[in-house]
XYZ file of C-alpha atoms in Angstrom:
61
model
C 218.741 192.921 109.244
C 217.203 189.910 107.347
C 214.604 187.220 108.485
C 214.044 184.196 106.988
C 210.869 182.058 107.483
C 209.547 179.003 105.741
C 206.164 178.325 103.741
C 204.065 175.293 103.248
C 202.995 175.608 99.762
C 200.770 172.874 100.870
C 198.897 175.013 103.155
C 199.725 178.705 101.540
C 199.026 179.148 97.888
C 202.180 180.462 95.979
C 199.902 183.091 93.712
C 198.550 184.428 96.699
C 201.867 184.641 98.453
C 203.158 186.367 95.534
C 200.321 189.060 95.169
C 200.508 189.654 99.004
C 203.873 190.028 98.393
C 203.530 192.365 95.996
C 200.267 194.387 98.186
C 203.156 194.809 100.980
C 205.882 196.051 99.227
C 205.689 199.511 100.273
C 206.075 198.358 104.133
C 209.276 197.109 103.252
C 211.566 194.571 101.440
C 209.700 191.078 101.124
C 211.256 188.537 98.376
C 209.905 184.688 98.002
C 212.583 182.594 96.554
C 211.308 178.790 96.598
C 209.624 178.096 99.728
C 210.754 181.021 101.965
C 209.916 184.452 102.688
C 212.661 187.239 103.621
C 211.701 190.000 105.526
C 214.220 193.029 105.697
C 214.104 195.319 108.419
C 215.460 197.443 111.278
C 214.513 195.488 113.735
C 213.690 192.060 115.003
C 210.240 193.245 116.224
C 209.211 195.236 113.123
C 210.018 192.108 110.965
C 208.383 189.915 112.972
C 205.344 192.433 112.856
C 205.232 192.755 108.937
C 205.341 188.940 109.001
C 202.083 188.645 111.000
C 200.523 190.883 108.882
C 201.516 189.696 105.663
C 200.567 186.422 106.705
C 196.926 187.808 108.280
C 196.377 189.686 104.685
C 196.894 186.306 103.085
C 194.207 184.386 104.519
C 192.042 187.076 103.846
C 192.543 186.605 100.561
């Protein structure tokens, strides 16, 4: 199963996205391809959950 969700480069900075993206990928598949983010996954809930996280871990950066 694949998620899709969109990203405000306006808000999120596309460097950081990508070296999140890069932090995470041992929790699972995560590509950025223009302004979205898929998540793949077993579930609904587990994507959703990596997607919180990924997105918590980026404004810690």
């Amino acid at each position: 199963m694949k998620k899709d969700f969109t990203v405000d480069f306006w808000i999120y900075n596309e460097e950081i996205l990508k070296q999140a993206i890069s932090d995470f990928s041992e929790v699972g598949e995560i590509e950025l391809r223009k302004n979205v983010i898929t998540i793949s996954g077993e579930i609904d809930s587990e994507i959703e959950e990596i997607f919180n996280e990924l997105m918590n871990y980026i404004l810690s950066l």
